mmCIF file of C-alpha atoms in Angstrom:
data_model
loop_
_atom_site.group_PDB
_atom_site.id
_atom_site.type_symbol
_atom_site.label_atom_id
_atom_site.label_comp_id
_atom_site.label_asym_id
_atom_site.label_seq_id
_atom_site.Cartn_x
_atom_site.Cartn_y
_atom_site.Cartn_z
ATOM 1 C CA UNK A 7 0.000 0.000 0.000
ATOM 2 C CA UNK A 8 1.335 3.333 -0.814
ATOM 3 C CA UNK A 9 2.146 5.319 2.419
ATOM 4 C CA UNK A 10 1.886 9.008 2.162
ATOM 5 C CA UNK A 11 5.329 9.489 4.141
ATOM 6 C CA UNK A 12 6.972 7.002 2.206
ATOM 7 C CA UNK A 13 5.529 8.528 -1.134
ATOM 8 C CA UNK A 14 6.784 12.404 0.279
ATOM 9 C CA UNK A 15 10.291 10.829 1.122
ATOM 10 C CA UNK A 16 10.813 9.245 -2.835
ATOM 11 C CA UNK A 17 9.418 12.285 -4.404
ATOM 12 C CA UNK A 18 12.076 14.644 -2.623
ATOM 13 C CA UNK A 19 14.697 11.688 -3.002
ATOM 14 C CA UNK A 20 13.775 11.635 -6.800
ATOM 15 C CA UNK A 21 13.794 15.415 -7.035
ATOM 16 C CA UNK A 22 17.300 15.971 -5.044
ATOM 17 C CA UNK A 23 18.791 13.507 -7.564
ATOM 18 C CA UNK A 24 17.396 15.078 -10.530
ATOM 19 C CA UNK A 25 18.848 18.609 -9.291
ATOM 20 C CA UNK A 26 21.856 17.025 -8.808
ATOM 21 C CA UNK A 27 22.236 14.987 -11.975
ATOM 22 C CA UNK A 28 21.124 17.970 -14.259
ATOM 23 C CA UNK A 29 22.674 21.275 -12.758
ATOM 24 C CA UNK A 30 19.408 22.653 -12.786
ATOM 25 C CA UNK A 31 19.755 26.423 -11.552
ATOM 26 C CA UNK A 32 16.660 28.004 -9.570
ATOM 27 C CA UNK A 33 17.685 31.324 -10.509
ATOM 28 C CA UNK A 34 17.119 30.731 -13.969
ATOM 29 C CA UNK A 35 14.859 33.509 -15.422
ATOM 30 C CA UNK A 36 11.627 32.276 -17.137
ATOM 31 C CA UNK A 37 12.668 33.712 -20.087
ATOM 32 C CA UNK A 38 15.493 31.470 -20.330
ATOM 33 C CA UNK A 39 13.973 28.015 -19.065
ATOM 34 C CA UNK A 40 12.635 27.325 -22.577
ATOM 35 C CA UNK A 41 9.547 25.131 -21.319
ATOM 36 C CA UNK A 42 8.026 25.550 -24.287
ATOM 37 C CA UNK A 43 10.460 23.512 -26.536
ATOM 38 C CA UNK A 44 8.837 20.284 -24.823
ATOM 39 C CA UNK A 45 5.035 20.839 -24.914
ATOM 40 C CA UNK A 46 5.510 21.322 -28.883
ATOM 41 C CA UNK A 47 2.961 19.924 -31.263
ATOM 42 C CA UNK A 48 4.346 16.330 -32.290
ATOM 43 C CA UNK A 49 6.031 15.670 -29.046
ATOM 44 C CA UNK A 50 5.416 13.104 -26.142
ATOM 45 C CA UNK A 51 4.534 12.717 -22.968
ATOM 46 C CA UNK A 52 4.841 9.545 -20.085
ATOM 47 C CA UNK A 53 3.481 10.148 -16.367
ATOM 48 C CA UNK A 54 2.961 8.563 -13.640
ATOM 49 C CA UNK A 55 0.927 10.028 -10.474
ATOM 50 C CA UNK A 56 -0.383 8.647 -7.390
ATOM 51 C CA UNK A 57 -0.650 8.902 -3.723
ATOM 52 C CA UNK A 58 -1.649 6.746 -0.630
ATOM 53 C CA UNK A 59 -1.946 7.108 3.359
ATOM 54 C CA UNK A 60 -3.319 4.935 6.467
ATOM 55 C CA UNK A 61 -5.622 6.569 9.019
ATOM 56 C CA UNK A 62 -6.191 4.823 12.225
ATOM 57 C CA UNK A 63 -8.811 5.170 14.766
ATOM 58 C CA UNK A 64 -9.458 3.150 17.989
ATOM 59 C CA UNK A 65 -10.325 -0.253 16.692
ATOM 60 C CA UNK A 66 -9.746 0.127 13.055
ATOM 61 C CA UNK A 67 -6.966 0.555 10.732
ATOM 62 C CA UNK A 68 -7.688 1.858 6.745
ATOM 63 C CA UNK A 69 -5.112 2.078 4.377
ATOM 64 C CA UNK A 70 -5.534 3.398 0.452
ATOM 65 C CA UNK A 71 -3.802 4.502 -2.011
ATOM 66 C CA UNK A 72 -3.771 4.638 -5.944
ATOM 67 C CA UNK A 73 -1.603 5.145 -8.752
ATOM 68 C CA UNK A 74 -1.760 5.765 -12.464
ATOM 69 C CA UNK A 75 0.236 5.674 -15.107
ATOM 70 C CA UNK A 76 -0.282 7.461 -18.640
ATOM 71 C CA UNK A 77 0.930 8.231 -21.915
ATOM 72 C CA UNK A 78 0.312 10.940 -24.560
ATOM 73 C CA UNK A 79 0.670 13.085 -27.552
ATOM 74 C CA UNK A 80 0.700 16.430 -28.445
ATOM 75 C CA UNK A 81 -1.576 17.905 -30.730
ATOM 76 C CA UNK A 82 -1.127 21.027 -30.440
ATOM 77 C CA UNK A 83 1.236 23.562 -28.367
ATOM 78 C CA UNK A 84 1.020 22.779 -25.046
ATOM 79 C CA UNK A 85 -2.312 20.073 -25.131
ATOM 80 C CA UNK A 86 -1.575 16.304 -25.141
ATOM 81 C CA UNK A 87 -4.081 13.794 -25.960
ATOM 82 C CA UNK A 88 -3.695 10.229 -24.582
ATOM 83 C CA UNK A 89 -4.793 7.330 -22.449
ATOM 84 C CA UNK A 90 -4.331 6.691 -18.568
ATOM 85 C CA UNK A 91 -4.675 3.835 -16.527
ATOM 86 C CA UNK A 92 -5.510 3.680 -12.575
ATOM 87 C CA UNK A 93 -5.633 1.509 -10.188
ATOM 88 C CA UNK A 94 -6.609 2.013 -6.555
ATOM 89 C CA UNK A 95 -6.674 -0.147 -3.340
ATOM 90 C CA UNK A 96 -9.187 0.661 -0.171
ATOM 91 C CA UNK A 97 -9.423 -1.069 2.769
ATOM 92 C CA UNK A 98 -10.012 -1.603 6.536
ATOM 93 C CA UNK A 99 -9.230 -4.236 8.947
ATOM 94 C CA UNK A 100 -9.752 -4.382 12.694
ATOM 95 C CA UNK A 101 -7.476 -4.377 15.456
ATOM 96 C CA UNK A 102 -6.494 -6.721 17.858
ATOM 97 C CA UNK A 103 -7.931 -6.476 21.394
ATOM 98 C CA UNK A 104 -11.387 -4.704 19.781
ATOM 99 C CA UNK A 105 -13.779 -5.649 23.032
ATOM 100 C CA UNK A 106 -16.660 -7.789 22.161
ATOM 101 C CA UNK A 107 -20.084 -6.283 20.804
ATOM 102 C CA UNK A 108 -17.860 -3.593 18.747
ATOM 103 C CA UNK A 109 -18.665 -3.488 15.223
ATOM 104 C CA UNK A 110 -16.026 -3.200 12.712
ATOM 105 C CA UNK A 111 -16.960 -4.277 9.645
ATOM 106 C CA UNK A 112 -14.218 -5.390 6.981
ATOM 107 C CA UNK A 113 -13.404 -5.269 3.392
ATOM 108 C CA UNK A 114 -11.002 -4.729 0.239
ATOM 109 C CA UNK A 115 -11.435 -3.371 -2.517
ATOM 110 C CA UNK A 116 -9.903 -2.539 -6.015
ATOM 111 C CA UNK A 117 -10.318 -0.657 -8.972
ATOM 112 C CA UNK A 118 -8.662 -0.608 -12.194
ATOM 113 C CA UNK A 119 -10.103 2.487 -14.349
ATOM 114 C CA UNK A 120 -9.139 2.870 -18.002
ATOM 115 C CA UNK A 121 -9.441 6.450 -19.460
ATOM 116 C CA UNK A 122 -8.632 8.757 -22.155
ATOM 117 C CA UNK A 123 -7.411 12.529 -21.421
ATOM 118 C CA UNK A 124 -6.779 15.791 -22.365
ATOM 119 C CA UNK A 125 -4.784 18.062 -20.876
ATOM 120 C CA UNK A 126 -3.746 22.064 -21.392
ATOM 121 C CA UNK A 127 -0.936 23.895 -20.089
ATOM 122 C CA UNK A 128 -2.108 27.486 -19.660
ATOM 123 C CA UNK A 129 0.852 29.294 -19.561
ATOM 124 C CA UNK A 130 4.252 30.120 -20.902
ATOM 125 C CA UNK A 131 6.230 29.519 -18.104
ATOM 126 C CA UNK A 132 8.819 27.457 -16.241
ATOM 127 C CA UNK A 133 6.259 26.930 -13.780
ATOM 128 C CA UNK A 134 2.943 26.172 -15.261
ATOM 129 C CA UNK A 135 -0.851 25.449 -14.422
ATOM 130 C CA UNK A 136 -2.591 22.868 -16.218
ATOM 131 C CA UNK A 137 -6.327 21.674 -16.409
ATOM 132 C CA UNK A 138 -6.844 17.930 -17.649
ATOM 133 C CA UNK A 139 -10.046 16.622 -18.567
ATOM 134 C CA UNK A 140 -10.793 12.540 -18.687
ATOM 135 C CA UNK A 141 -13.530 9.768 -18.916
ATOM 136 C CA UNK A 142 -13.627 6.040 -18.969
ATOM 137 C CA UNK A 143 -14.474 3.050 -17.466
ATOM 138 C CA UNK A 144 -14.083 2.346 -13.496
ATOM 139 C CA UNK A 145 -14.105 -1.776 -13.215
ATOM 140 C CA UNK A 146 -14.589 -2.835 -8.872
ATOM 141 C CA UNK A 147 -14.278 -5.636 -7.107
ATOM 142 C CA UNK A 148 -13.107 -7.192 -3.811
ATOM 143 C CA UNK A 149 -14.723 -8.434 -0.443
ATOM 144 C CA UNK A 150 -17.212 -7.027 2.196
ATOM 145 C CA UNK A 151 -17.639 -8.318 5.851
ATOM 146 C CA UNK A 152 -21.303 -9.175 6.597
ATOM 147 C CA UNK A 153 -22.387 -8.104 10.052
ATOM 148 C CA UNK A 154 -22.698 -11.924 10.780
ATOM 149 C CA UNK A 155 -18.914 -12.338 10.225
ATOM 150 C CA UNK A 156 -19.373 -13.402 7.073
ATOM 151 C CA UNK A 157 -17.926 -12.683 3.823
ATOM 152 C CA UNK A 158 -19.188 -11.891 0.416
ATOM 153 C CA UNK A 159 -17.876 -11.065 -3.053
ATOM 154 C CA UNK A 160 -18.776 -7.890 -4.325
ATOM 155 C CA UNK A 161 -18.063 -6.271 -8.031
ATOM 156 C CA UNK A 162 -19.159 -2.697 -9.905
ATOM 157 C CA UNK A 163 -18.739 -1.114 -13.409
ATOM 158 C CA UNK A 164 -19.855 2.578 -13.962
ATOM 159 C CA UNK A 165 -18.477 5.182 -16.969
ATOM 160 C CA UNK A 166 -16.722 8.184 -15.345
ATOM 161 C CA UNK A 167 -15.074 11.174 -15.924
ATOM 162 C CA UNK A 168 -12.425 13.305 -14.115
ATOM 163 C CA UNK A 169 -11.012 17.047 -14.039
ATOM 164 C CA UNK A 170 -7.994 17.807 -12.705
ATOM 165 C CA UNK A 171 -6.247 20.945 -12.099
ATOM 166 C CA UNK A 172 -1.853 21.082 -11.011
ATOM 167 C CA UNK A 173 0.828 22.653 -11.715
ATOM 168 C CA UNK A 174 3.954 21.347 -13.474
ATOM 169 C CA UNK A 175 7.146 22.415 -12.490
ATOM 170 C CA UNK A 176 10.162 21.714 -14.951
ATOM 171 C CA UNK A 177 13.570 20.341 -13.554
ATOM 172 C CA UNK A 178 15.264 19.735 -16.649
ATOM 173 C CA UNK A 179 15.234 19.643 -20.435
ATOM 174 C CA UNK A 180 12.548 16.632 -20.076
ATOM 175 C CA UNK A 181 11.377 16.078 -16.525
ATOM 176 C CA UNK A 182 8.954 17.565 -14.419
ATOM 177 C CA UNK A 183 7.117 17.565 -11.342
ATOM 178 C CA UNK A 184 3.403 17.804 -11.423
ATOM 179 C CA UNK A 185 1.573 18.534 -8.326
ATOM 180 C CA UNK A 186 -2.875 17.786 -9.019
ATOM 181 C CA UNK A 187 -6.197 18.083 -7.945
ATOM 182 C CA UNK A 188 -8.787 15.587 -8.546
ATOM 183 C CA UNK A 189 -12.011 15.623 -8.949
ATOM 184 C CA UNK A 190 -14.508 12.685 -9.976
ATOM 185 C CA UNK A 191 -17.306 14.938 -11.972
ATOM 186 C CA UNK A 192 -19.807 12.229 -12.998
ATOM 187 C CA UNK A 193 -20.711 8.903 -11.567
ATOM 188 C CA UNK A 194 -19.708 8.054 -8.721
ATOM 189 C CA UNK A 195 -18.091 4.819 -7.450
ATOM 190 C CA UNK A 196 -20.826 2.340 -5.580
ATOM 191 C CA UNK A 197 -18.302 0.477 -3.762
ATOM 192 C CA UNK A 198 -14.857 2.195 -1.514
ATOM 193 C CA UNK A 199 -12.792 3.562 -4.386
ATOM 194 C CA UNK A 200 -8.981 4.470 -3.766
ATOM 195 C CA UNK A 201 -8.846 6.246 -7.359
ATOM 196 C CA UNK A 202 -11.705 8.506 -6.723
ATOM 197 C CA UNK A 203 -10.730 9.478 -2.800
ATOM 198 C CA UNK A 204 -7.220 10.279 -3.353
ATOM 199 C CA UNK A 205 -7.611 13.538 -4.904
ATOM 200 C CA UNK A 206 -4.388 15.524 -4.214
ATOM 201 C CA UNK A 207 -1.909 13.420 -6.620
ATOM 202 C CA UNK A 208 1.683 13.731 -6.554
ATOM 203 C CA UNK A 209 3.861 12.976 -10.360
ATOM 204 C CA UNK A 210 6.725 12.894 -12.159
ATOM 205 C CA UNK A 211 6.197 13.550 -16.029
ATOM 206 C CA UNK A 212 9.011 12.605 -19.320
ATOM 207 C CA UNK A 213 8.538 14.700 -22.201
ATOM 208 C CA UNK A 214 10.528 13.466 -25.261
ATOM 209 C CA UNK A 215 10.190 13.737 -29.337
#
């Protein structure tokens, strides 16, 4: 499960070595930094987001997380077009010593959504805002605790769509960090859905011809 300190500690790991590696200069002007030469028309672009954490309370522990990976193509300045895939993990199980009569009712489940995006960089800068757009299809399954102890299989399928909003911050010639806001817009998920609840999304993006 992806664990939000864990997640935090690789992204500044990843982003002290890419500093490192590239001699990238925070003084640079914007009008030097050249963004622009990678969000070109005909150009590419490979992501990956995600984000997780565990919350506890007094007889329960829940961990979920989710991550997504995606590729794309620009087709125009500054918009790529492509497809992204995410899956997400939800779950809760008790903890040991819960006193009898306390109800803490299990389960796990998964989601694996395939989607197609869009996404526009608004500006001209080093750092930039972006709005991204998506819709596909959210596929569910997993178990659910019964109040009788029991167990049961349970599954879903819905159409959905996204918007996002971030930032993208470029390190080098190719890499960036994006930074996101997510927000399901249209059906929502009938069973626990790690894609859908983890809506601030952390990134690293490779741009490349």
């Amino acid at each position: 499960m992806f664990n939000l300190q864990y997640y935090l500690y690789l992204s500044m790991l990843l982003f002290s070595l890419t500093v490192k590696g590239q001699g990238i200069s925070f003084s640079q002007t914007y009008s030097t930094a050249k963004p622009e030469q990678i969000l070109q028309r005909g150009n590419f672009i490979a992501a990956l987001d995600g984000l997780g954490a565990v919350t506890n309370s007094m007889y329960r522990k829940r961990t979920y997380g989710s991550i997504a990976p995606s590729a794309g193509y620009f087709i125009a300045d500054r918009m790529a077009a492509g497809v992204r895939l995410s899956y997400g993990k939800d779950g809760v199980g008790k903890k040991e010593g819960i006193p009898l009569g306390t109800s803490v009712l299990e389960y796990s489940h998964r989601s694996l959504a395939p989607e197609l995006f869009l996404r526009y960089y608004v500006t001209r800068y080093r750092i930039k805002p972006f709005i991204q757009l998506s819709t596909g299809y959210n596929f569910q399954w997993g178990e659910t605790e019964n109040s009788n102890g029991s167990r049961r299989t349970v599954s879903a399928s819905n159409a959905i769509g996204n918007a996002q909003g971030g930032l993208f911050f470029l390190l080098g010639k190719r890499l960036s960090i994006d930074v996101m806001y997510s927000q399901r817009i249209f059906s929502k998920s009938s069973l626990n859905d790690a894609n859908e609840k983890t809506k601030l999304r952390l990134g690293l993006s490779w741009n490349f011809h």
